[in-house]
PDB file of C-alpha atoms in Angstrom:
ATOM      1  CA  MET A 163     -41.972 -99.014  85.206  1.00  0.00           C
ATOM      2  CA  ARG A 164     -43.087 -97.686  81.824  1.00  0.00           C
ATOM      3  CA  ASP A 165     -42.716 -99.746  78.665  1.00  0.00           C
ATOM      4  CA  ILE A 166     -39.323 -99.120  77.064  1.00  0.00           C
ATOM      5  CA  GLY A 167     -40.966 -98.496  73.681  1.00  0.00           C
ATOM      6  CA  ASN A 168     -42.938 -95.568  75.102  1.00  0.00           C
ATOM      7  CA  THR A 169     -39.738 -93.944  76.337  1.00  0.00           C
ATOM      8  CA  ILE A 170     -38.050 -94.386  72.948  1.00  0.00           C
ATOM      9  CA  LYS A 171     -41.041 -92.917  71.100  1.00  0.00           C
ATOM     10  CA  GLU A 172     -41.310 -90.002  73.509  1.00  0.00           C
ATOM     11  CA  ILE A 173     -37.649 -89.048  73.045  1.00  0.00           C
ATOM     12  CA  ARG A 174     -37.740 -89.512  69.257  1.00  0.00           C
ATOM     13  CA  ILE A 175     -40.780 -87.243  68.910  1.00  0.00           C
ATOM     14  CA  MET A 176     -39.262 -84.647  71.257  1.00  0.00           C
ATOM     15  CA  LYS A 177     -36.119 -84.547  69.119  1.00  0.00           C
ATOM     16  CA  GLY A 178     -38.153 -84.275  65.931  1.00  0.00           C
ATOM     17  CA  ILE A 179     -36.644 -87.388  64.355  1.00  0.00           C
ATOM     18  CA  LYS A 180     -38.829 -89.177  61.805  1.00  0.00           C
ATOM     19  CA  PRO A 181     -38.842 -93.022  61.814  1.00  0.00           C
ATOM     20  CA  THR A 182     -37.425 -92.961  58.287  1.00  0.00           C
ATOM     21  CA  SER A 183     -34.533 -90.780  59.448  1.00  0.00           C
ATOM     22  CA  MET A 184     -33.309 -93.234  62.094  1.00  0.00           C
ATOM     23  CA  LYS A 185     -29.910 -94.552  60.993  1.00  0.00           C
ATOM     24  CA  GLY A 186     -29.130 -98.251  61.234  1.00  0.00           C
ATOM     25  CA  ILE A 187     -32.596 -99.434  62.257  1.00  0.00           C
ATOM     26  CA  SER A 188     -35.523-100.241  59.969  1.00  0.00           C
ATOM     27  CA  ARG A 189     -38.877 -98.472  60.195  1.00  0.00           C
ATOM     28  CA  SER A 190     -40.694-101.771  60.877  1.00  0.00           C
ATOM     29  CA  THR A 191     -38.318-102.746  63.701  1.00  0.00           C
ATOM     30  CA  LEU A 192     -38.711 -99.330  65.289  1.00  0.00           C
ATOM     31  CA  SER A 193     -42.493 -99.495  64.939  1.00  0.00           C
ATOM     32  CA  ASN A 194     -42.638-102.896  66.647  1.00  0.00           C
ATOM     33  CA  ILE A 195     -40.542-101.584  69.548  1.00  0.00           C
ATOM     34  CA  GLU A 196     -42.510 -98.372  69.988  1.00  0.00           C
ATOM     35  CA  ASN A 197     -45.851-100.212  69.805  1.00  0.00           C
ATOM     36  CA  LYS A 198     -44.872-102.848  72.394  1.00  0.00           C
ATOM     37  CA  LYS A 199     -44.825-105.702  69.869  1.00  0.00           C
ATOM     38  CA  SER A 200     -41.166-106.485  70.606  1.00  0.00           C
ATOM     39  CA  VAL A 201     -38.378-105.597  73.020  1.00  0.00           C
ATOM     40  CA  PRO A 202     -35.250-104.021  71.525  1.00  0.00           C
ATOM     41  CA  THR A 203     -32.130-106.142  71.385  1.00  0.00           C
ATOM     42  CA  LEU A 204     -29.022-104.648  72.985  1.00  0.00           C
ATOM     43  CA  GLU A 205     -27.642-103.858  69.532  1.00  0.00           C
ATOM     44  CA  ASN A 206     -30.865-102.154  68.429  1.00  0.00           C
ATOM     45  CA  LEU A 207     -31.050-100.134  71.629  1.00  0.00           C
ATOM     46  CA  LYS A 208     -27.466 -99.004  71.092  1.00  0.00           C
ATOM     47  CA  LEU A 209     -28.326 -97.881  67.536  1.00  0.00           C
ATOM     48  CA  ILE A 210     -31.428 -96.017  68.735  1.00  0.00           C
ATOM     49  CA  LEU A 211     -29.458 -94.190  71.439  1.00  0.00           C
ATOM     50  CA  GLU A 212     -26.757 -93.243  68.938  1.00  0.00           C
ATOM     51  CA  ASN A 213     -29.490 -91.533  66.901  1.00  0.00           C
ATOM     52  CA  PHE A 214     -30.544 -89.701  70.077  1.00  0.00           C
ATOM     53  CA  SER A 215     -26.925 -88.813  71.049  1.00  0.00           C
ATOM     54  CA  MET A 216     -27.792 -90.303  74.441  1.00  0.00           C
ATOM     55  CA  THR A 217     -25.962 -92.647  76.833  1.00  0.00           C
ATOM     56  CA  GLU A 218     -27.544 -95.804  78.219  1.00  0.00           C
ATOM     57  CA  ASN A 219     -27.230 -94.397  81.739  1.00  0.00           C
ATOM     58  CA  GLU A 220     -29.209 -91.267  80.851  1.00  0.00           C
ATOM     59  CA  PHE A 221     -31.803 -93.250  78.927  1.00  0.00           C
ATOM     60  CA  PHE A 222     -32.576 -95.640  81.779  1.00  0.00           C
ATOM     61  CA  TYR A 223     -32.498 -92.820  84.324  1.00  0.00           C
ATOM     62  CA  ARG A 224     -35.202 -91.043  82.293  1.00  0.00           C
ATOM     63  CA  HIS A 225     -37.040 -94.320  81.664  1.00  0.00           C
ATOM     64  CA  ASN A 226     -37.170 -94.853  85.442  1.00  0.00           C
ATOM     65  CA  ASN A 227     -38.955 -91.493  85.905  1.00  0.00           C
ATOM     66  CA  TYR A 228     -35.700 -89.589  86.476  1.00  0.00           C
ATOM     67  CA  GLN A 229     -34.639 -91.806  89.348  1.00  0.00           C
ATOM     68  CA  LEU A 230     -31.913 -94.341  89.972  1.00  0.00           C
ATOM     69  CA  SER A 231     -33.094 -97.880  90.584  1.00  0.00           C
ATOM     70  CA  GLU A 232     -33.018 -98.916  94.255  1.00  0.00           C
ATOM     71  CA  HIS A 233     -30.014-101.133  93.488  1.00  0.00           C
ATOM     72  CA  GLU A 234     -28.109 -98.232  91.871  1.00  0.00           C
ATOM     73  CA  GLN A 235     -29.094 -95.855  94.668  1.00  0.00           C
ATOM     74  CA  LEU A 236     -27.689 -98.207  97.328  1.00  0.00           C
ATOM     75  CA  ILE A 237     -24.381 -98.479  95.477  1.00  0.00           C
ATOM     76  CA  GLN A 238     -24.204 -94.696  95.044  1.00  0.00           C
ATOM     77  CA  GLU A 239     -24.851 -94.138  98.753  1.00  0.00           C
ATOM     78  CA  PHE A 240     -22.014 -96.492  99.611  1.00  0.00           C
ATOM     79  CA  ARG A 241     -19.663 -94.644  97.292  1.00  0.00           C
ATOM     80  CA  GLN A 242     -20.563 -91.385  99.034  1.00  0.00           C
ATOM     81  CA  ILE A 243     -18.990 -92.746 102.220  1.00  0.00           C
ATOM     82  CA  ASN A 244     -15.535 -91.178 102.038  1.00  0.00           C
ATOM     83  CA  GLN A 245     -14.012 -92.765 105.121  1.00  0.00           C
ATOM     84  CA  SER A 246     -14.518 -95.978 107.087  1.00  0.00           C
ATOM     85  CA  SER A 247     -14.800 -93.662 110.124  1.00  0.00           C
ATOM     86  CA  GLU A 248     -18.226 -92.329 109.092  1.00  0.00           C
ATOM     87  CA  THR A 249     -20.056 -94.430 111.666  1.00  0.00           C
ATOM     88  CA  GLU A 250     -23.538 -92.961 111.393  1.00  0.00           C
ATOM     89  CA  LYS A 251     -23.654 -93.228 107.598  1.00  0.00           C
ATOM     90  CA  ILE A 252     -22.431 -96.832 107.731  1.00  0.00           C
ATOM     91  CA  LEU A 253     -25.085 -97.841 110.266  1.00  0.00           C
ATOM     92  CA  GLN A 254     -27.876 -96.124 108.326  1.00  0.00           C
ATOM     93  CA  LEU A 255     -26.821 -97.710 105.062  1.00  0.00           C
ATOM     94  CA  GLN A 256     -26.517-101.114 106.680  1.00  0.00           C
ATOM     95  CA  GLU A 257     -30.176-100.946 107.702  1.00  0.00           C
ATOM     96  CA  LYS A 258     -31.168-100.032 104.129  1.00  0.00           C
ATOM     97  CA  TYR A 259     -29.145-102.963 102.808  1.00  0.00           C
ATOM     98  CA  LYS A 260     -30.813-105.366 105.230  1.00  0.00           C
ATOM     99  CA  ALA A 261     -34.277-104.249 104.134  1.00  0.00           C
ATOM    100  CA  TYR A 262     -33.338-104.441 100.444  1.00  0.00           C
ATOM    101  CA  LEU A 263     -31.776-107.905 100.737  1.00  0.00           C
ATOM    102  CA  LYS A 264     -34.834-109.192 102.552  1.00  0.00           C
ATOM    103  CA  ALA A 265     -36.843-108.389  99.411  1.00  0.00           C
ATOM    104  CA  ASN A 266     -34.010-109.157  96.954  1.00  0.00           C
ATOM    105  CA  PRO A 267     -31.973-112.017  98.476  1.00  0.00           C
ATOM    106  CA  GLU A 268     -30.301-112.951  95.173  1.00  0.00           C
ATOM    107  CA  ASP A 269     -28.629-109.567  94.584  1.00  0.00           C
ATOM    108  CA  THR A 270     -24.978-110.647  94.885  1.00  0.00           C
ATOM    109  CA  THR A 271     -23.603-107.128  94.392  1.00  0.00           C
ATOM    110  CA  ILE A 272     -25.463-105.699  97.368  1.00  0.00           C
ATOM    111  CA  LYS A 273     -24.448-108.774  99.383  1.00  0.00           C
ATOM    112  CA  ASP A 274     -20.813-107.921  98.591  1.00  0.00           C
ATOM    113  CA  PHE A 275     -21.300-104.326  99.722  1.00  0.00           C
ATOM    114  CA  MET A 276     -23.001-105.539 102.893  1.00  0.00           C
ATOM    115  CA  LEU A 277     -19.908-107.607 103.746  1.00  0.00           C
ATOM    116  CA  LEU A 278     -17.796-104.519 103.085  1.00  0.00           C
ATOM    117  CA  LEU A 279     -19.914-102.462 105.507  1.00  0.00           C
ATOM    118  CA  LYS A 280     -19.450-105.119 108.196  1.00  0.00           C
ATOM    119  CA  THR A 281     -15.702-105.003 107.605  1.00  0.00           C
ATOM    120  CA  TYR A 282     -15.753-101.211 108.016  1.00  0.00           C
ATOM    121  CA  GLN A 283     -17.407-101.648 111.390  1.00  0.00           C
ATOM    122  CA  GLU A 284     -14.620-104.027 112.425  1.00  0.00           C
ATOM    123  CA  ILE A 285     -12.027-101.466 111.307  1.00  0.00           C
ATOM    124  CA  GLN A 286     -13.696 -98.879 113.560  1.00  0.00           C
ATOM    125  CA  ARG A 287     -13.885-101.274 116.501  1.00  0.00           C
ATOM    126  CA  LYS A 288     -10.212-102.279 116.314  1.00  0.00           C
ATOM    127  CA  ASN A 289      -8.949 -98.868 115.117  1.00  0.00           C
ATOM    128  CA  THR A 290      -6.777-100.423 112.426  1.00  0.00           C
ATOM    129  CA  PHE A 291      -7.168-101.377 108.794  1.00  0.00           C
ATOM    130  CA  LEU A 292      -5.180-104.555 109.315  1.00  0.00           C
ATOM    131  CA  ILE A 293      -7.999-106.899 110.223  1.00  0.00           C
ATOM    132  CA  GLU A 294      -9.011-110.331 109.043  1.00  0.00           C
ATOM    133  CA  ASN A 295     -12.472-111.654 109.772  1.00  0.00           C
ATOM    134  CA  GLU A 296     -15.051-113.955 108.266  1.00  0.00           C
ATOM    135  CA  ASP A 297     -16.617-111.178 106.194  1.00  0.00           C
ATOM    136  CA  SER A 298     -13.360-109.930 104.664  1.00  0.00           C
ATOM    137  CA  HIS A 299     -12.263-113.489 103.856  1.00  0.00           C
ATOM    138  CA  ALA A 300     -15.603-114.203 102.187  1.00  0.00           C
ATOM    139  CA  LEU A 301     -15.145-111.130  99.978  1.00  0.00           C
ATOM    140  CA  TYR A 302     -11.559-112.069  99.147  1.00  0.00           C
ATOM    141  CA  ASP A 303     -12.558-115.598  98.116  1.00  0.00           C
ATOM    142  CA  THR A 304     -15.405-114.240  95.960  1.00  0.00           C
ATOM    143  CA  LEU A 305     -13.188-111.698  94.196  1.00  0.00           C
ATOM    144  CA  ILE A 306     -10.388-114.167  93.471  1.00  0.00           C
ATOM    145  CA  GLU A 307     -12.834-116.747  92.152  1.00  0.00           C
ATOM    146  CA  ARG A 308     -14.387-114.165  89.819  1.00  0.00           C
ATOM    147  CA  ALA A 309     -10.924-113.094  88.606  1.00  0.00           C
ATOM    148  CA  LYS A 310     -10.193-116.717  87.689  1.00  0.00           C
ATOM    149  CA  ARG A 311     -13.396-116.901  85.639  1.00  0.00           C
ATOM    150  CA  GLY A 312     -12.818-113.695  83.682  1.00  0.00           C
ATOM    151  CA  GLU A 313     -12.071-109.970  83.818  1.00  0.00           C
ATOM    152  CA  TRP A 314     -13.693-108.018  86.655  1.00  0.00           C
ATOM    153  CA  THR A 315     -16.403-105.433  86.084  1.00  0.00           C
ATOM    154  CA  PHE A 316     -15.808-102.005  87.587  1.00  0.00           C
ATOM    155  CA  LEU A 317     -17.767-102.975  90.716  1.00  0.00           C
ATOM    156  CA  GLU A 318     -15.400-105.854  91.538  1.00  0.00           C
ATOM    157  CA  THR A 319     -12.515-103.451  90.989  1.00  0.00           C
ATOM    158  CA  TYR A 320     -14.077-100.909  93.327  1.00  0.00           C
ATOM    159  CA  ILE A 321     -14.845-103.463  96.065  1.00  0.00           C
ATOM    160  CA  ALA A 322     -11.313-104.913  95.919  1.00  0.00           C
ATOM    161  CA  SER A 323      -9.885-101.397  96.274  1.00  0.00           C
ATOM    162  CA  ARG A 324     -11.835-100.994  99.527  1.00  0.00           C
ATOM    163  CA  ILE A 325     -10.948-104.365 101.072  1.00  0.00           C
ATOM    164  CA  PHE A 326      -7.320-105.208 100.164  1.00  0.00           C
ATOM    165  CA  TYR A 327      -5.878-103.358 103.161  1.00  0.00           C
ATOM    166  CA  CYS A 328      -7.465-105.808 105.609  1.00  0.00           C
ATOM    167  CA  PHE A 329      -5.040-108.550 104.611  1.00  0.00           C
ATOM    168  CA  PRO A 330      -1.384-109.525 105.073  1.00  0.00           C
ATOM    169  CA  LEU A 331       1.008-108.316 102.388  1.00  0.00           C
ATOM    170  CA  GLU A 332       0.828-111.319 100.031  1.00  0.00           C
ATOM    171  CA  ARG A 333      -2.962-111.224  99.697  1.00  0.00           C
ATOM    172  CA  ALA A 334      -3.050-107.440  99.638  1.00  0.00           C
ATOM    173  CA  GLU A 335      -0.485-107.301  96.813  1.00  0.00           C
ATOM    174  CA  GLU A 336      -2.555-109.826  94.858  1.00  0.00           C
ATOM    175  CA  LEU A 337      -5.656-107.629  95.074  1.00  0.00           C
ATOM    176  CA  ILE A 338      -3.712-104.402  94.433  1.00  0.00           C
ATOM    177  CA  ASN A 339      -2.280-105.866  91.218  1.00  0.00           C
ATOM    178  CA  LEU A 340      -5.723-107.001  90.056  1.00  0.00           C
ATOM    179  CA  VAL A 341      -7.175-103.544  90.785  1.00  0.00           C
ATOM    180  CA  GLN A 342      -4.353-101.799  88.906  1.00  0.00           C
ATOM    181  CA  ASP A 343      -4.785-104.075  85.874  1.00  0.00           C
ATOM    182  CA  SER A 344      -8.525-103.443  85.860  1.00  0.00           C
ATOM    183  CA  LEU A 345      -8.175 -99.678  86.326  1.00  0.00           C
ATOM    184  CA  LEU A 346      -6.128 -99.443  83.130  1.00  0.00           C
ATOM    185  CA  LYS A 347      -9.225-100.603  81.244  1.00  0.00           C
ATOM    186  CA  TYR A 348     -11.589 -98.159  82.998  1.00  0.00           C
ATOM    187  CA  THR A 349      -9.562 -94.928  82.910  1.00  0.00           C
ATOM    188  CA  LYS A 350     -11.724 -93.446  80.143  1.00  0.00           C
ATOM    189  CA  MET A 351     -15.060 -94.309  81.741  1.00  0.00           C
ATOM    190  CA  ASN A 352     -16.938 -91.195  82.853  1.00  0.00           C
ATOM    191  CA  ASN A 353     -16.602 -90.196  86.516  1.00  0.00           C
ATOM    192  CA  GLU A 354     -14.271 -93.068  87.436  1.00  0.00           C
ATOM    193  CA  ARG A 355     -10.946 -91.221  87.295  1.00  0.00           C
ATOM    194  CA  ARG A 356     -11.773 -89.670  90.674  1.00  0.00           C
ATOM    195  CA  PHE A 357     -11.769 -93.145  92.150  1.00  0.00           C
ATOM    196  CA  HIS A 358      -8.027 -93.428  91.513  1.00  0.00           C
ATOM    197  CA  SER A 359      -7.078 -90.931  94.247  1.00  0.00           C
ATOM    198  CA  GLY A 360      -8.977 -92.909  96.878  1.00  0.00           C
ATOM    199  CA  PHE A 361      -7.302 -96.128  95.782  1.00  0.00           C
ATOM    200  CA  LEU A 362      -3.844 -94.550  95.982  1.00  0.00           C
ATOM    201  CA  PHE A 363      -4.650 -93.208  99.457  1.00  0.00           C
ATOM    202  CA  ASN A 364      -5.781 -96.639 100.645  1.00  0.00           C
ATOM    203  CA  CYS A 365      -2.566 -98.176  99.283  1.00  0.00           C
ATOM    204  CA  GLY A 366      -0.473 -95.508 100.991  1.00  0.00           C
ATOM    205  CA  HIS A 367      -2.282 -95.933 104.295  1.00  0.00           C
ATOM    206  CA  TYR A 368      -1.852 -99.702 104.082  1.00  0.00           C
ATOM    207  CA  PHE A 369       1.928 -99.459 103.693  1.00  0.00           C
ATOM    208  CA  PHE A 370       2.015 -96.852 106.477  1.00  0.00           C
ATOM    209  CA  GLU A 371       0.391 -99.417 108.774  1.00  0.00           C
ATOM    210  CA  LEU A 372       3.106-101.900 107.717  1.00  0.00           C
ATOM    211  CA  LYS A 373       5.763 -99.254 108.525  1.00  0.00           C
ATOM    212  CA  GLN A 374       6.965 -99.238 104.900  1.00  0.00           C
ATOM    213  CA  TYR A 375       7.192 -95.451 104.977  1.00  0.00           C
ATOM    214  CA  LYS A 376       9.079 -94.832 101.713  1.00  0.00           C
ATOM    215  CA  ARG A 377       6.532 -96.786  99.699  1.00  0.00           C
ATOM    216  CA  ALA A 378       3.678 -95.157 101.617  1.00  0.00           C
ATOM    217  CA  LYS A 379       5.007 -91.640 100.931  1.00  0.00           C
ATOM    218  CA  ASP A 380       5.223 -92.175  97.168  1.00  0.00           C
ATOM    219  CA  LEU A 381       1.630 -93.427  97.013  1.00  0.00           C
ATOM    220  CA  LEU A 382       0.273 -90.704  99.313  1.00  0.00           C
ATOM    221  CA  ILE A 383       1.921 -87.912  97.317  1.00  0.00           C
ATOM    222  CA  ASN A 384       0.315 -89.349  94.167  1.00  0.00           C
ATOM    223  CA  ALA A 385      -3.010 -89.479  96.008  1.00  0.00           C
ATOM    224  CA  GLN A 386      -2.631 -85.796  96.924  1.00  0.00           C
ATOM    225  CA  ASN A 387      -1.940 -84.897  93.293  1.00  0.00           C
ATOM    226  CA  TYR A 388      -4.939 -86.843  91.965  1.00  0.00           C
ATOM    227  CA  SER A 389      -7.241 -85.491  94.666  1.00  0.00           C
ATOM    228  CA  LYS A 390      -6.267 -81.893  93.814  1.00  0.00           C
ATOM    229  CA  VAL A 391      -7.041 -82.471  90.135  1.00  0.00           C
ATOM    230  CA  TYR A 392     -10.427 -84.025  90.873  1.00  0.00           C
ATOM    231  CA  GLN A 393     -11.225 -81.840  93.905  1.00  0.00           C
ATOM    232  CA  GLU A 394     -11.463 -84.724  96.380  1.00  0.00           C
ATOM    233  CA  ALA A 395     -10.940 -82.732  99.580  1.00  0.00           C
ATOM    234  CA  SER A 396     -11.411 -85.586 102.053  1.00  0.00           C
ATOM    235  CA  THR A 397      -8.840 -87.751 100.237  1.00  0.00           C
ATOM    236  CA  PHE A 398      -6.395 -84.832 100.132  1.00  0.00           C
ATOM    237  CA  LEU A 399      -6.833 -84.247 103.880  1.00  0.00           C
ATOM    238  CA  GLY A 400      -6.422 -87.942 104.674  1.00  0.00           C
ATOM    239  CA  ALA A 401      -3.277 -88.295 102.558  1.00  0.00           C
ATOM    240  CA  SER A 402      -1.790 -85.101 104.026  1.00  0.00           C
ATOM    241  CA  PHE A 403      -2.470 -86.344 107.556  1.00  0.00           C
ATOM    242  CA  VAL A 404      -0.705 -89.678 107.016  1.00  0.00           C
ATOM    243  CA  LEU A 405       2.289 -87.903 105.417  1.00  0.00           C
ATOM    244  CA  LEU A 406       2.518 -85.673 108.497  1.00  0.00           C
ATOM    245  CA  GLN A 407       2.313 -88.759 110.717  1.00  0.00           C
ATOM    246  CA  ILE A 408       5.284 -90.270 108.885  1.00  0.00           C
ATOM    247  CA  ASP A 409       7.273 -87.058 109.380  1.00  0.00           C
ATOM    248  CA  TYR A 410       6.270 -87.045 113.065  1.00  0.00           C
ATOM    249  CA  ILE A 411       7.640 -90.576 113.455  1.00  0.00           C
ATOM    250  CA  GLU A 412      10.853 -89.982 111.509  1.00  0.00           C
ATOM    251  CA  LYS A 413      11.745 -86.392 112.547  1.00  0.00           C
ATOM    252  CA  LYS A 414      11.824 -86.231 116.332  1.00  0.00           C
ATOM    253  CA  GLU A 415      13.259 -82.713 116.458  1.00  0.00           C
ATOM    254  CA  ALA A 416      10.454 -81.341 114.286  1.00  0.00           C
ATOM    255  CA  ARG A 417       7.555 -82.783 116.306  1.00  0.00           C
ATOM    256  CA  PRO A 418       6.420 -79.495 117.944  1.00  0.00           C
ATOM    257  CA  LEU A 419       6.076 -77.857 114.509  1.00  0.00           C
ATOM    258  CA  LEU A 420       4.475 -80.966 113.006  1.00  0.00           C
ATOM    259  CA  LYS A 421       1.953 -81.055 115.842  1.00  0.00           C
ATOM    260  CA  LYS A 422       0.804 -77.542 114.931  1.00  0.00           C
ATOM    261  CA  GLN A 423       0.526 -78.518 111.260  1.00  0.00           C
ATOM    262  CA  ILE A 424      -1.555 -81.572 112.150  1.00  0.00           C
ATOM    263  CA  GLU A 425      -3.839 -79.501 114.379  1.00  0.00           C
ATOM    264  CA  ARG A 426      -4.352 -76.975 111.563  1.00  0.00           C
ATOM    265  CA  LEU A 427      -5.187 -79.825 109.171  1.00  0.00           C
ATOM    266  CA  ILE A 428      -7.766 -81.199 111.608  1.00  0.00           C
ATOM    267  CA  ASP A 429      -9.243 -77.700 111.952  1.00  0.00           C
ATOM    268  CA  GLY A 430      -9.461 -77.602 108.152  1.00  0.00           C
ATOM    269  CA  ALA A 431     -11.446 -80.847 108.152  1.00  0.00           C
ATOM    270  CA  LYS A 432     -13.869 -79.287 110.650  1.00  0.00           C
ATOM    271  CA  ILE A 433     -14.228 -76.091 108.615  1.00  0.00           C
ATOM    272  CA  LEU A 434     -15.025 -78.184 105.530  1.00  0.00           C
ATOM    273  CA  GLU A 435     -17.619 -80.031 107.641  1.00  0.00           C
ATOM    274  CA  TYR A 436     -15.893 -83.411 107.517  1.00  0.00           C
ATOM    275  CA  SER A 437     -16.774 -83.930 111.167  1.00  0.00           C
ATOM    276  CA  GLY A 438     -16.401 -87.736 111.118  1.00  0.00           C
ATOM    277  CA  LEU A 439     -12.990 -87.449 109.491  1.00  0.00           C
ATOM    278  CA  ALA A 440     -11.891 -84.779 111.988  1.00  0.00           C
ATOM    279  CA  VAL A 441     -12.828 -86.990 114.950  1.00  0.00           C
ATOM    280  CA  HIS A 442     -10.978 -89.923 113.395  1.00  0.00           C
ATOM    281  CA  LEU A 443      -7.847 -87.832 112.760  1.00  0.00           C
ATOM    282  CA  GLU A 444      -7.875 -86.428 116.300  1.00  0.00           C
ATOM    283  CA  LYS A 445      -8.102 -89.945 117.715  1.00  0.00           C
ATOM    284  CA  ASP A 446      -5.268 -91.196 115.529  1.00  0.00           C
ATOM    285  CA  PHE A 447      -3.030 -88.271 116.453  1.00  0.00           C
ATOM    286  CA  ARG A 448      -3.638 -88.766 120.194  1.00  0.00           C
ATOM    287  CA  LEU A 449      -2.547 -92.382 119.827  1.00  0.00           C
ATOM    288  CA  LEU A 450       0.525 -91.302 117.844  1.00  0.00           C
ATOM    289  CA  GLU A 451       1.527 -88.754 120.499  1.00  0.00           C
ATOM    290  CA  GLU A 452       1.179 -91.305 123.284  1.00  0.00           C
ATOM    291  CA  LYS A 453       3.274 -93.832 121.375  1.00  0.00           C
ATOM    292  CA  TYR A 454       6.120 -91.386 120.662  1.00  0.00           C
ATOM    293  CA  LYS A 455       6.285 -89.417 123.924  1.00  0.00           C
TER     294      LYS A 455
END
């Protein structure tokens, strides 16, 4: 990786900013940084980037030759998995995580995501979110211990939002409350508002599994609304499907019509090329039909 001073100098020159025009940082300090005589403190780097009208994320992305670090790339790839039913993506990412952790065994964040991937595989195998295994318990213990030591970062919040539904109600409620408290602090962070729709969907699906249909409906309708605002099609389809399942269970006389609506929704998932989601929805609906013949 290039020296950070080179990147700072390159951007400053490109923007046409003279060293004497940099606000909040002395010419000598800037010179030492740009000439590799010192490393900028966090405060100095913040001041430099304010002069550049540049975020830290953009700066380090450029500094890393316009690439995410391997660590960041692995997290981004996980977040691109929209459903725990996307088997092929989960298996491919798991292999990448194994290779990365072999070279970077102390990366606790990637270890946490690896446990989450293993839990997803268990969800697929048992065809239910309500599972408890060694991996999910390890993640729960880690998250609760971190919450006792201080406020979560966004990554803990994200991981908890993708694991709470594996547990009985008491533990799930504990994690849900921690996620909600943390989300209030992150609502203004760029690109993280979209995350809210997925969290609401997961909550709704969890209470659907517990047969608490009124609570599930309220959450799923909110998930639909958020997903429309932020154009999260897969979340919208998933929430709509579970709402139709609830109607199918509660409204016996309307089941023929509801079946057609569910089939159209599954066709929509196929048209939008959410093939993994479509297969998962078809499987779930077959099981629902058999249960309520």
